[in-house]
Coordinates of C-alpha atoms and ligand atoms in Angstrom, one line a residue:
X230 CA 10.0 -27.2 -36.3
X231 CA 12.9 -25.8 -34.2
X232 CA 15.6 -27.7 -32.8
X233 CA 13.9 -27.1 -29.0
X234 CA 10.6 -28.1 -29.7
X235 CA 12.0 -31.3 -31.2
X236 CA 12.7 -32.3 -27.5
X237 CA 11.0 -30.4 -25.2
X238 CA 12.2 -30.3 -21.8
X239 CA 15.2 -32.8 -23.3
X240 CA 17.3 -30.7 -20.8
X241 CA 18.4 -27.3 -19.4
X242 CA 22.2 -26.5 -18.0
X243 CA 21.3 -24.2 -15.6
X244 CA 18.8 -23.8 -12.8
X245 CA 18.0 -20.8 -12.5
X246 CA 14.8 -19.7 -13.0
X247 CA 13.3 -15.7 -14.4
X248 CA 10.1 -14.5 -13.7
X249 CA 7.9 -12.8 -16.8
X250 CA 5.4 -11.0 -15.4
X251 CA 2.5 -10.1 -18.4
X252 CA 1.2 -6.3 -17.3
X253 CA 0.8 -5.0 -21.0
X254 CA -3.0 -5.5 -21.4
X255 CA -5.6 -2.7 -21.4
X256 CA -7.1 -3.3 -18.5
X257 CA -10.7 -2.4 -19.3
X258 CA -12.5 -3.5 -17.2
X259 CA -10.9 -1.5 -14.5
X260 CA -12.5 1.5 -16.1
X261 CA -9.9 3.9 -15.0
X262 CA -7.7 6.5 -16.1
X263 CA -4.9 4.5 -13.4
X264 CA -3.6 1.7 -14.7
X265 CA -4.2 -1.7 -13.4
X266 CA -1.0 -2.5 -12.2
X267 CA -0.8 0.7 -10.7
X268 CA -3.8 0.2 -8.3
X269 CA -3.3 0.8 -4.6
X270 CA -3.7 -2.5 -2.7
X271 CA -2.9 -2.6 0.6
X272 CA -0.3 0.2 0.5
X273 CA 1.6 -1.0 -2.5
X274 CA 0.5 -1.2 -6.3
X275 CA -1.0 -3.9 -7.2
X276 CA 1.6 -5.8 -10.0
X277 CA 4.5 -5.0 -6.8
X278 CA 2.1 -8.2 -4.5
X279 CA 3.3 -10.4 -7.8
X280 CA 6.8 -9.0 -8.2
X281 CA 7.8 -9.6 -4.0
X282 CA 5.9 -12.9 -4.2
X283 CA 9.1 -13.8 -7.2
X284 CA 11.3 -11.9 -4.8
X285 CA 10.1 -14.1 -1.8
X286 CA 10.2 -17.1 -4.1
X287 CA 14.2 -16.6 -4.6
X288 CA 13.6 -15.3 -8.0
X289 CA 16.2 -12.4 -8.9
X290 CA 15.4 -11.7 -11.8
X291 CA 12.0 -10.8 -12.8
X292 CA 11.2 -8.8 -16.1
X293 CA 7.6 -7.1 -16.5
X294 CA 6.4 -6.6 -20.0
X295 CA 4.3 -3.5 -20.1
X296 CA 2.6 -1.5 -23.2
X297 CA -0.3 0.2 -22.1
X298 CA 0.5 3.0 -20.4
X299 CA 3.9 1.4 -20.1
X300 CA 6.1 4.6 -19.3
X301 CA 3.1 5.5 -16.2
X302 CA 3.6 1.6 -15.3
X303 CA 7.6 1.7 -15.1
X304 CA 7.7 5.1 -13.0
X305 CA 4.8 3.3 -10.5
X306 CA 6.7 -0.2 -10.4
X307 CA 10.4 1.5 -9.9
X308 CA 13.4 0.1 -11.2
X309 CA 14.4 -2.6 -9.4
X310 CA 13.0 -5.2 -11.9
X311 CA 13.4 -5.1 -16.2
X312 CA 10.8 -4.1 -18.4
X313 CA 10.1 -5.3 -21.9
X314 CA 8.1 -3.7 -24.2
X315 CA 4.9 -5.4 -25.8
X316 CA 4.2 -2.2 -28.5
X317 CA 1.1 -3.9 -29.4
X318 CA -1.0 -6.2 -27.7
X319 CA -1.6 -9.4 -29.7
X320 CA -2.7 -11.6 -26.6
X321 CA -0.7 -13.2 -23.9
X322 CA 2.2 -15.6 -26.2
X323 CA 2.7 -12.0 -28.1
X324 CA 3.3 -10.5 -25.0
X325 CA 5.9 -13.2 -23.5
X326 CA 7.3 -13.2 -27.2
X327 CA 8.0 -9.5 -26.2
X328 CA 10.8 -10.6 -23.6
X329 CA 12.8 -13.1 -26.5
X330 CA 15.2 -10.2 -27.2
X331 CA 16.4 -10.2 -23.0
X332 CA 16.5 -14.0 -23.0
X333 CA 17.4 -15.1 -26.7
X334 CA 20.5 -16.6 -24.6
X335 CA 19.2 -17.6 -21.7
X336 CA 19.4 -21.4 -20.9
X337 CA 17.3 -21.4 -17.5
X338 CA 14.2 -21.6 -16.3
X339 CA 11.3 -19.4 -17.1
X340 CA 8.1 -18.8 -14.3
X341 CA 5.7 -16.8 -16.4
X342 CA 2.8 -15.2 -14.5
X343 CA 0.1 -12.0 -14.8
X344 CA 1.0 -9.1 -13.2
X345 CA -3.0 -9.2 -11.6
X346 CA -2.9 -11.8 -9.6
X347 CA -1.4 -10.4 -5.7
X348 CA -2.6 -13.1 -3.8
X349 CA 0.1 -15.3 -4.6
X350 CA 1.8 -16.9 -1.8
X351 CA 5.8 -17.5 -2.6
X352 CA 5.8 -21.2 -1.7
X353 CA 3.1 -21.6 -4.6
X354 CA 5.8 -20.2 -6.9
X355 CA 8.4 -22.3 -5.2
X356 CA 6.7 -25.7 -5.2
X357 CA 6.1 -25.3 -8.9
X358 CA 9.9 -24.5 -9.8
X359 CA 10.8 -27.2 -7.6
X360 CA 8.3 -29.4 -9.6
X361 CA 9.9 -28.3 -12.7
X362 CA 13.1 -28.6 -11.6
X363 CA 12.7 -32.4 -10.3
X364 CA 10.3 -33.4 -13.6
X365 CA 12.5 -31.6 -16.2
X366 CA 8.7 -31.4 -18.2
X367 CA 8.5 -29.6 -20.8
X368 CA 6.3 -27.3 -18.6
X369 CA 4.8 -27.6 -15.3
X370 CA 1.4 -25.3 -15.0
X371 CA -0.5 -24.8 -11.6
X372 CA -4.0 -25.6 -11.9
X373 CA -7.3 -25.1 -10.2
X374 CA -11.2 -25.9 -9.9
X375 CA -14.4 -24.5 -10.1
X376 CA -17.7 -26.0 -10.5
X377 CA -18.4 -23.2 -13.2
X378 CA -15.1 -22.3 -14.7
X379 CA -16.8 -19.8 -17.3
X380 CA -14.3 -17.5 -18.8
X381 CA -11.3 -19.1 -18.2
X382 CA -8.9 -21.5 -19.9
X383 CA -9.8 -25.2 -19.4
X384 CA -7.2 -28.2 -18.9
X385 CA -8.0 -30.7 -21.3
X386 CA -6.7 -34.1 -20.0
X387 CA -6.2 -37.1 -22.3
X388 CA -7.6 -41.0 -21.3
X389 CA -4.2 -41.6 -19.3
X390 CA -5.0 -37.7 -17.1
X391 CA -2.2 -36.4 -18.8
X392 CA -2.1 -32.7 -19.3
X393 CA -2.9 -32.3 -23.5
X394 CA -3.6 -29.1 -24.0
X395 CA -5.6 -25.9 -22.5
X396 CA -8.6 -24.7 -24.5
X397 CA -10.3 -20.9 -23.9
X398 CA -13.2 -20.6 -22.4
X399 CA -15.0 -18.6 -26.1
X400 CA -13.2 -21.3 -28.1
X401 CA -13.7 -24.4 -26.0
X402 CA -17.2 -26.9 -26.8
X403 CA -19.9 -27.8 -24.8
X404 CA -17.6 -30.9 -23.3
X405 CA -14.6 -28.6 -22.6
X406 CA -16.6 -26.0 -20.7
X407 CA -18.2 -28.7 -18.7
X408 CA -14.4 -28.9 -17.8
X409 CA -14.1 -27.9 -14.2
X410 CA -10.6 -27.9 -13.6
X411 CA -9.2 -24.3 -15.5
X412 CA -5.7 -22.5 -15.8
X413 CA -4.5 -19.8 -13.5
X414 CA -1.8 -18.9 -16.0
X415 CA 0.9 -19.7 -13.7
X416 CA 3.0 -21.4 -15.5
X417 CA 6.9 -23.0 -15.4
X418 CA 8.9 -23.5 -18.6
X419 CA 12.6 -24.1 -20.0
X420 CA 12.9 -20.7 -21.7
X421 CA 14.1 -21.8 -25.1
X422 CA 11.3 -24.7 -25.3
X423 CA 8.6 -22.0 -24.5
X424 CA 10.0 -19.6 -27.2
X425 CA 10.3 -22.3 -29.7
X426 CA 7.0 -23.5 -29.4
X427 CA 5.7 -19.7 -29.4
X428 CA 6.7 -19.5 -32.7
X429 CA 4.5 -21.6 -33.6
X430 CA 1.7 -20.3 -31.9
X431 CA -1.2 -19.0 -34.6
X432 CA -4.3 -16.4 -33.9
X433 CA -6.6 -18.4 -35.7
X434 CA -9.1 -18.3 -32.5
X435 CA -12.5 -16.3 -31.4
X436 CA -10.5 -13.7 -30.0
X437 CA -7.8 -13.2 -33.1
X438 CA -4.7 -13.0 -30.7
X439 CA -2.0 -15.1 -29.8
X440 CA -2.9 -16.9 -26.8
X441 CA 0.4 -18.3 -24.5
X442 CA -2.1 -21.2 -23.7
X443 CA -1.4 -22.8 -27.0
X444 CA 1.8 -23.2 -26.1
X445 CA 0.8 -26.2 -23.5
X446 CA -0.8 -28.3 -26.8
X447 CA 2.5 -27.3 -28.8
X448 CA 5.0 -29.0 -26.6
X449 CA 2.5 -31.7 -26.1
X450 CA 2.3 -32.2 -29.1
X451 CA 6.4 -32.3 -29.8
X452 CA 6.4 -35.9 -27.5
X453 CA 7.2 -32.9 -24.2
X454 CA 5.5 -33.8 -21.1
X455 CA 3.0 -31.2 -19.3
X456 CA 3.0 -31.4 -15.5
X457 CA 0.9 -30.1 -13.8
X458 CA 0.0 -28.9 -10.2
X459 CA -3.1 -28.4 -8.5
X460 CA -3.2 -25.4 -6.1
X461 CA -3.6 -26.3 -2.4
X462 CA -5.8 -22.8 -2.4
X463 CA -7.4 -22.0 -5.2
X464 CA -7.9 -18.1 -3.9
X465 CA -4.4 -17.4 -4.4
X466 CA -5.6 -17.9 -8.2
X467 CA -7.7 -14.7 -7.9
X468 CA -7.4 -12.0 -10.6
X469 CA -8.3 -8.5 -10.4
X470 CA -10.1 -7.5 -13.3
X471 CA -12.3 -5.5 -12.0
X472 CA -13.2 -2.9 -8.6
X473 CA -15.3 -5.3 -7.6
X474 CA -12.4 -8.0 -7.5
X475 CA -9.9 -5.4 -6.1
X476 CA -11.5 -5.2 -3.2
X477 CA -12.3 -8.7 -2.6
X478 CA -8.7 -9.0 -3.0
X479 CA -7.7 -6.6 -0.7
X480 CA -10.4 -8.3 2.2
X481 CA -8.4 -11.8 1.3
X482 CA -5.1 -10.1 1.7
X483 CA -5.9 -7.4 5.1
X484 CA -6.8 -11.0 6.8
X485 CA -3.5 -12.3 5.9
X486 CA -1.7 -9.1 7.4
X487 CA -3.9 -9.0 10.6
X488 CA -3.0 -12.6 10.9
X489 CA 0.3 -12.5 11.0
X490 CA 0.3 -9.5 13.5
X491 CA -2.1 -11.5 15.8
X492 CA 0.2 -14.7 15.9
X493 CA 3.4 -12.3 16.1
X494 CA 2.2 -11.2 19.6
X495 CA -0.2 -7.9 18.4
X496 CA -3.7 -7.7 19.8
X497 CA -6.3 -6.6 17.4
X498 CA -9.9 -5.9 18.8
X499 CA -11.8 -5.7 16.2
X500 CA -10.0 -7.2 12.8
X501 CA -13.0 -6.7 10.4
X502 CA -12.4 -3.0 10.9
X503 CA -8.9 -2.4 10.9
X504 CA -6.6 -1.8 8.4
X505 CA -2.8 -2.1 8.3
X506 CA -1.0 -2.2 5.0
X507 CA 1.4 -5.3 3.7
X508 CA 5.1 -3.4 5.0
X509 CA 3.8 -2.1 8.4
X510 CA 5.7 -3.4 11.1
X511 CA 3.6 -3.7 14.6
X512 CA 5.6 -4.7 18.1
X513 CA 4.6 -7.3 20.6
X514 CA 2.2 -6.6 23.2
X515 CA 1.0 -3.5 21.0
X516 CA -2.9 -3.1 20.9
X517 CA -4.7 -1.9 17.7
X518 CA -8.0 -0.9 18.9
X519 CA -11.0 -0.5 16.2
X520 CA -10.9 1.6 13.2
X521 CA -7.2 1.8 12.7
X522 CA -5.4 2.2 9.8
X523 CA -1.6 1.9 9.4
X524 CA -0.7 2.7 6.2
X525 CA 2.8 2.9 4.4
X526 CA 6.7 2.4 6.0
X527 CA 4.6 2.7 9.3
X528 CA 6.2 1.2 12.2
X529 CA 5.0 0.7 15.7
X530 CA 6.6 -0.2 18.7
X531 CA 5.9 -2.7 21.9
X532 CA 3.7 -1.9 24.1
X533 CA 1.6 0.6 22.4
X534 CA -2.2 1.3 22.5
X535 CA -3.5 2.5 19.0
X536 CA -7.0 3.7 18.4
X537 CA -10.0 3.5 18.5
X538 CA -10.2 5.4 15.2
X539 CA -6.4 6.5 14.6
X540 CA -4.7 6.7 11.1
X541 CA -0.9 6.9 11.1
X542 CA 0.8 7.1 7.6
X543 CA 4.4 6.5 6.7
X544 CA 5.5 7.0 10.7
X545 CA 7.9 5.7 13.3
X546 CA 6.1 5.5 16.9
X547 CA 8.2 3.9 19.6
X548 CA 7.5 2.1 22.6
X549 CA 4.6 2.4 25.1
X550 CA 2.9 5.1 23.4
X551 CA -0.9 5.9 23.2
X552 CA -2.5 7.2 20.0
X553 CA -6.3 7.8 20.6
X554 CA -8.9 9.6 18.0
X555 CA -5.6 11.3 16.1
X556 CA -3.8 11.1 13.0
X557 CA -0.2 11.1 12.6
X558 CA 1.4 10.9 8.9
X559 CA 5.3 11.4 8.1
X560 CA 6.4 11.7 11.5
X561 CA 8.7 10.7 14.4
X562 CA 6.9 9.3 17.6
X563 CA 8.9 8.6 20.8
X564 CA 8.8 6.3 23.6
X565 CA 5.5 6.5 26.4
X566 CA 4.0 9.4 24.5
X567 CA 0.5 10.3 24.9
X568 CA -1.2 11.4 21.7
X569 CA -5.1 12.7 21.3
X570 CA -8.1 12.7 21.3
X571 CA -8.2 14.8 18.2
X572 CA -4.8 15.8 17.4
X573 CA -3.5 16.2 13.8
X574 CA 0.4 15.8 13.7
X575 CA 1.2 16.4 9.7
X576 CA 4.6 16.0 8.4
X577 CA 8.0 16.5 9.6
X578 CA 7.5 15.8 13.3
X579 CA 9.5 14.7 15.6
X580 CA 8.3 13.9 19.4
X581 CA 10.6 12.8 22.5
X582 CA 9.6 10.6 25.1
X583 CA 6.8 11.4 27.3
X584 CA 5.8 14.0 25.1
X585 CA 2.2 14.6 25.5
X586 CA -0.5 16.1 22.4
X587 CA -3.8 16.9 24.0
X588 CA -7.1 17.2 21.9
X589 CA -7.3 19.4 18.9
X590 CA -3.6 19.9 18.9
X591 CA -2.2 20.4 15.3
X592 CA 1.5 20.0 14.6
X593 CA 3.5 20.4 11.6
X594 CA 7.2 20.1 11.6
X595 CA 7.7 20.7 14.7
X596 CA 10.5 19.2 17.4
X597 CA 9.2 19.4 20.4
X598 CA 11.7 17.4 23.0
X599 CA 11.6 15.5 26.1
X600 CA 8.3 15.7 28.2
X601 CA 7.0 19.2 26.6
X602 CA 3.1 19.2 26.5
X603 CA 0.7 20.6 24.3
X604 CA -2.8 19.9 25.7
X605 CA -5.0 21.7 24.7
X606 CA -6.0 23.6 21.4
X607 CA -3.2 25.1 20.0
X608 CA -0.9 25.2 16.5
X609 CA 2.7 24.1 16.7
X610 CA 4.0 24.7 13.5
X611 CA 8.1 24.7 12.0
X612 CA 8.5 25.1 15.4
X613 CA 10.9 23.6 18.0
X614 CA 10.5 23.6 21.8
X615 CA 12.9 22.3 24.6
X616 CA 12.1 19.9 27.1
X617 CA 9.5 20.3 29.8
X618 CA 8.2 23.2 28.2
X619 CA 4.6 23.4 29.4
X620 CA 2.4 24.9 25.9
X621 CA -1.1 26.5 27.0
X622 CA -4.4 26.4 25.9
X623 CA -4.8 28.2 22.9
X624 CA -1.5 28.6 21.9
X625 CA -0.6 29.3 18.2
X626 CA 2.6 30.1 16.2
X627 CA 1.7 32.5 13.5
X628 CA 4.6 31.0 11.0
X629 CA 2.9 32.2 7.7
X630 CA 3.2 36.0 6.6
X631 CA 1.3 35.6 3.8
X632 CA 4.8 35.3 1.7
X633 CA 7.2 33.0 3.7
X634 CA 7.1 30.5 6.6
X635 CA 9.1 31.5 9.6
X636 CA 9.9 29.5 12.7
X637 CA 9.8 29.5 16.5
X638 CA 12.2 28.7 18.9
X639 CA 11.4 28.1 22.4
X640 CA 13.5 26.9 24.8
X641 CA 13.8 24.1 27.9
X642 CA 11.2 24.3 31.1
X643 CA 9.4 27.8 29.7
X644 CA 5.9 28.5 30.3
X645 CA 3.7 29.6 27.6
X646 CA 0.8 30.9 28.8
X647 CA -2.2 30.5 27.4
X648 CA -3.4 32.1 24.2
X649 CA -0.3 33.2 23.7
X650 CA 0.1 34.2 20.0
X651 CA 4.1 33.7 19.0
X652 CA 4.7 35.6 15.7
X653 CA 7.7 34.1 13.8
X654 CA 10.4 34.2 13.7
X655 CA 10.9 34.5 17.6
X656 CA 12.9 32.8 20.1
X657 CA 11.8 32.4 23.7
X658 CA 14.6 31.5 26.2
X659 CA 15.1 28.8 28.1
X660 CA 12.6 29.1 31.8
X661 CA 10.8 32.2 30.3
X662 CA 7.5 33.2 31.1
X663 CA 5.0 34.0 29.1
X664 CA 1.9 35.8 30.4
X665 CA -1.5 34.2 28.8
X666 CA -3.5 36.4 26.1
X667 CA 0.1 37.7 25.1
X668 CA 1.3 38.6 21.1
X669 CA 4.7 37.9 21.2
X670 CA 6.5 39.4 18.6
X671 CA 10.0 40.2 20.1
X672 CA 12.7 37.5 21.5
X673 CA 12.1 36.6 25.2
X674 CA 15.1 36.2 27.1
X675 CA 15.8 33.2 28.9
X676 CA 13.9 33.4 33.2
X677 CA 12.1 36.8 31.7
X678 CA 8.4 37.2 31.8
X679 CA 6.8 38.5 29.0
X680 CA 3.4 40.5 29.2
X681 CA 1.7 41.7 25.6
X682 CA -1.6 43.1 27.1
X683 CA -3.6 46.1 27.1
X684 CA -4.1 46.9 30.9
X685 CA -7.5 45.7 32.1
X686 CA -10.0 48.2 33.4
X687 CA -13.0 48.1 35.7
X688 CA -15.7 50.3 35.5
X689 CA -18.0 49.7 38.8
X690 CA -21.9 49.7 38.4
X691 CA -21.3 49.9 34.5
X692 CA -23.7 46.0 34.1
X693 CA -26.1 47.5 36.5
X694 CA -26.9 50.5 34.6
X695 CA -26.7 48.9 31.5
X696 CA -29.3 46.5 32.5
X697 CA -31.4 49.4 33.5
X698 CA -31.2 51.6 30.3
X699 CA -32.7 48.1 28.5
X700 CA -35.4 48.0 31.1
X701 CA -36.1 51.2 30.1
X702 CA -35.9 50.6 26.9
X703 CA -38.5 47.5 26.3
X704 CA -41.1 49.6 28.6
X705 CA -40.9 52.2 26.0
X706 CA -42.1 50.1 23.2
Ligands
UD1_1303 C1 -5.8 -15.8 -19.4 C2 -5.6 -17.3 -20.0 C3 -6.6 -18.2 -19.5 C4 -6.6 -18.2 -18.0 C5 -6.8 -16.8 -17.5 C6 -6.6 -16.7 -15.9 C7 -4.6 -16.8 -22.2 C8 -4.9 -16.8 -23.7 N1 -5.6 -17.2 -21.5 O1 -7.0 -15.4 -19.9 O2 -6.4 -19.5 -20.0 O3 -7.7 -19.0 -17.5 O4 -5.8 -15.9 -18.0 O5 -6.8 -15.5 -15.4 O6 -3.5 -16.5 -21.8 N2 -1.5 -9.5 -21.6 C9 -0.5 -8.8 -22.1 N3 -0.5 -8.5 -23.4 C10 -1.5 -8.9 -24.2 C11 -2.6 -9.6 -23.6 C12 -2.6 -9.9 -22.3 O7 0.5 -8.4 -21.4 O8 -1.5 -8.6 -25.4 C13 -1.4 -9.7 -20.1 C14 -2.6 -9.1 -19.4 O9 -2.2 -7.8 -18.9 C15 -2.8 -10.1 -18.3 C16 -2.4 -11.4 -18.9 O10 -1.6 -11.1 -20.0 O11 -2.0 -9.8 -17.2 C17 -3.6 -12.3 -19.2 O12 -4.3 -11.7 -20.3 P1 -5.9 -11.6 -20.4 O13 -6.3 -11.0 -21.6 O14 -6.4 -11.1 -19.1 O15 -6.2 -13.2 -20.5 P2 -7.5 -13.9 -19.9 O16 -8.6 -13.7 -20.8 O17 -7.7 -13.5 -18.5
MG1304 MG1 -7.2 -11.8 -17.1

């Protein structure tokens, strides 16, 4: 036995604490190409809830041990944390035993966790620390209860309640599955007693691997003490093994966002059906009407009125403005802006104050400034138009030639009739005119009009005889 597991918990020099996160397993159940840690949950993938819950918890250093799919898993998770690589997986201990090389001299304090539960709440993670911290145990574990605890580990508690060991559920009897409290696998250690005692660890179980729960029954059993905390709420326990469970998790979480919005000053009409993500930022007095969805680095202003059924994705939208019926994505919104019913904007926006987007208005990267409006029915695209410009009914750039994408310039206070078709690249000046039903396809000086239109002609009496001829016609028959 190793010098550490002789005294377990015997004493640490430094407080710090690291964070292993275990993301390395196969994921099965999942059935998906994507994997788990990967999965989209409320606008961020899913192992990212566990890492900002370390993050929010003080911890600054968290490493994520990945294997399956672990390259995919690195480029999804980014680089702000360190990955260690578990090449096979051997169960849970073999995958912590993956991290020994990045801690061998390490003397702190080691929070080890699995990279599938999101609903973690920070203070959870920082009243356990704190509890290991104060007790100097040899581990502190959070626990929790079910009446039917089937499938996971069970605590086994000796005659004085004392935490002895933690028994899986397929290698646990009768009396231990009875066993109703059962382990999260959130667990607080002294990193060199955890290692030691991992050495130890055998795979002579049901399931052939090396569980990390054995761990618990080692220390014990080296005279360390287990402490261990009960969970205030149990949900934050909650795994994600499967869709089914993804999506539970994602209701438990959408709450927690919608309540934070609602007690930071945000009206929501109708929470079961809207949908903001977890970094969407909403201002006060801002009202999210029903089937919403803010999705990404969204951020709303004060004031605002969003929906009924609006998505805006990855946007800025300032203050005052009204979004009804529309979608925005990867766009700039000003201030008392009036957006929709219907209206697309797609990427690379950017809208002034008092702009105003009628229905079935589509933009794409298009600058349109101060007070221009676009009412009804047109195409704005690469585009960029000067204040108070008035756009028609109608009105489309053609920006495409088949080959390249060309834009359109138009200037401050013109008038562009409508259906007016502006064939790129054009500019139109500053106060021009342009007659409706025109092709433009030359610049327009600045206070010019510009007519594009075959003359119109009238022929009298031509309906009357033609109405005739068909009289005649049908008689014939
Ligand atoms: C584990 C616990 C169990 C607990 C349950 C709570 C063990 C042996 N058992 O069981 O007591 O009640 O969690 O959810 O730990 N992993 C790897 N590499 C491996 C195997 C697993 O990284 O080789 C990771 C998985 O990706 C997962 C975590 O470790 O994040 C837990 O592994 P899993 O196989 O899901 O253990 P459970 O059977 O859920
Ligand atoms: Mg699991």
């Amino acid at each position: 036995m190793s010098e550490a597991t002789a005294q377990p918990g015997a004493g640490y020099p430094s407080s710090e604490c690291a964070a292993l996160i275990l993301a390395a397993g196969k994921s099965t159940r999942m059935r998906s190409r994507l994997p788990k840690p990967l999965h989209p949950l409320c606008g961020i993938p899913l192992t990212r809830h566990v890492i900002r819950a370390c993050r929010h918890a003080g911890i600054s250093r968290v490493i994520v041990v990945v294997g399956h799919e672990a390259e995919a898993v690195r480029a999804g998770l980014g680089d702000d944390v360190e990955y260690a690589l578990q090449a096979e997986q051997r169960g849970s201990g073999d995958a912590v035993q993956a991290c020994y090389s990045l801690l061998k001299d390490y003397r702190g304090l080691t929070l080890v966790l699995a990279g599938d539960v999101p609903l973690l709440r920070p203070e959870t993670l920082t009243a356990l620390i704190q509890r290991q911290m104060q007790t100097r145990a040899a581990a502190t574990l959070l626990t929790a209860f079910l009446d039917d605890a089937t499938g996971y580990g069970r605590i086994v508690r000796g005659a004085d309640g004392s935490v002895e060991k933690i028994v899986e559920h397929r290698d646990a009897t009768p009396e231990e599955r009875a066993i109703k409290e059962w382990n999260p696998s959130i667990y607080c250690f002294p990193a060199q007693d955890l290692f030691a005692a991992l050495k130890e660890v055998r795979s002579d179980n049901i399931q052939g691997e090396f569980y990390l729960t054995d761990v618990i029954g080692i220390l014990r059993q080296c005279g360390g003490r287990i402490e261990a905390l009960p969970m205030e709420d149990s949900s934050e326990a909650l795994g994600v093994n499967t869709r089914v469970e993804l999506a539970n998790a994602a209701s438990i979480l959408r709450q927690r966002i919608l309540n934070r919005l609602m007690l930071s000053g945000v009206t929501i009409t109708d929470p079961a059906t809207t949908y903001v993500d977890v970094d969407v930022q909403v201002g006060q007095d801002t009202t999210l009407e029903p089937q919403t969805f803010l999705h990404g680095s969204t951020v709303i202003g004060e004031g605002c009125s969003i929906g009924p059924f609006t998505r805006i994705c990855d946007s800025r939208v300032g203050d005052n403005t009204t979004i009804v019926s529309s979608q925005v994505v990867r766009s700039q919104i000003g201030n008392g802006v009036r957006i929709g019913p219907f209206a697309n904007i797609r990427p690379g926006c950017q809208l002034a104050d008092h702009v105003k987007i009628g229905d079935f208005v589509e933009l794409k990267n298009a600058t349109l400034a101060q007070r221009v409006s676009a009412s009804h029915l047109s195409y704005i695209g690469d585009a960029e138009v000067g204040e108070e410009t008035n756009i028609g009914a109608g009105v489309v750039t053609c920006n495409y030639d088949g080959i390249q994408k060309h834009r359109t310039i138009i200037g401050k206070g013109a008038f562009i009739g409508t259906h007016t078709t502006l064939i790129a690249p054009v500019t139109v000046g500053d106060g021009a005119f342009i007659a409706a039903g025109s092709p433009i396809n030359q610049d327009v000086p600045a206070d010019s009009l510009a007519i594009a239109r075959e003359k119109m002609s009238v022929k009298p009496d031509w309906a009357k005889r033609w109405r005739e001829k068909k009289e005649r016609f049908h008689a014939g028959r």
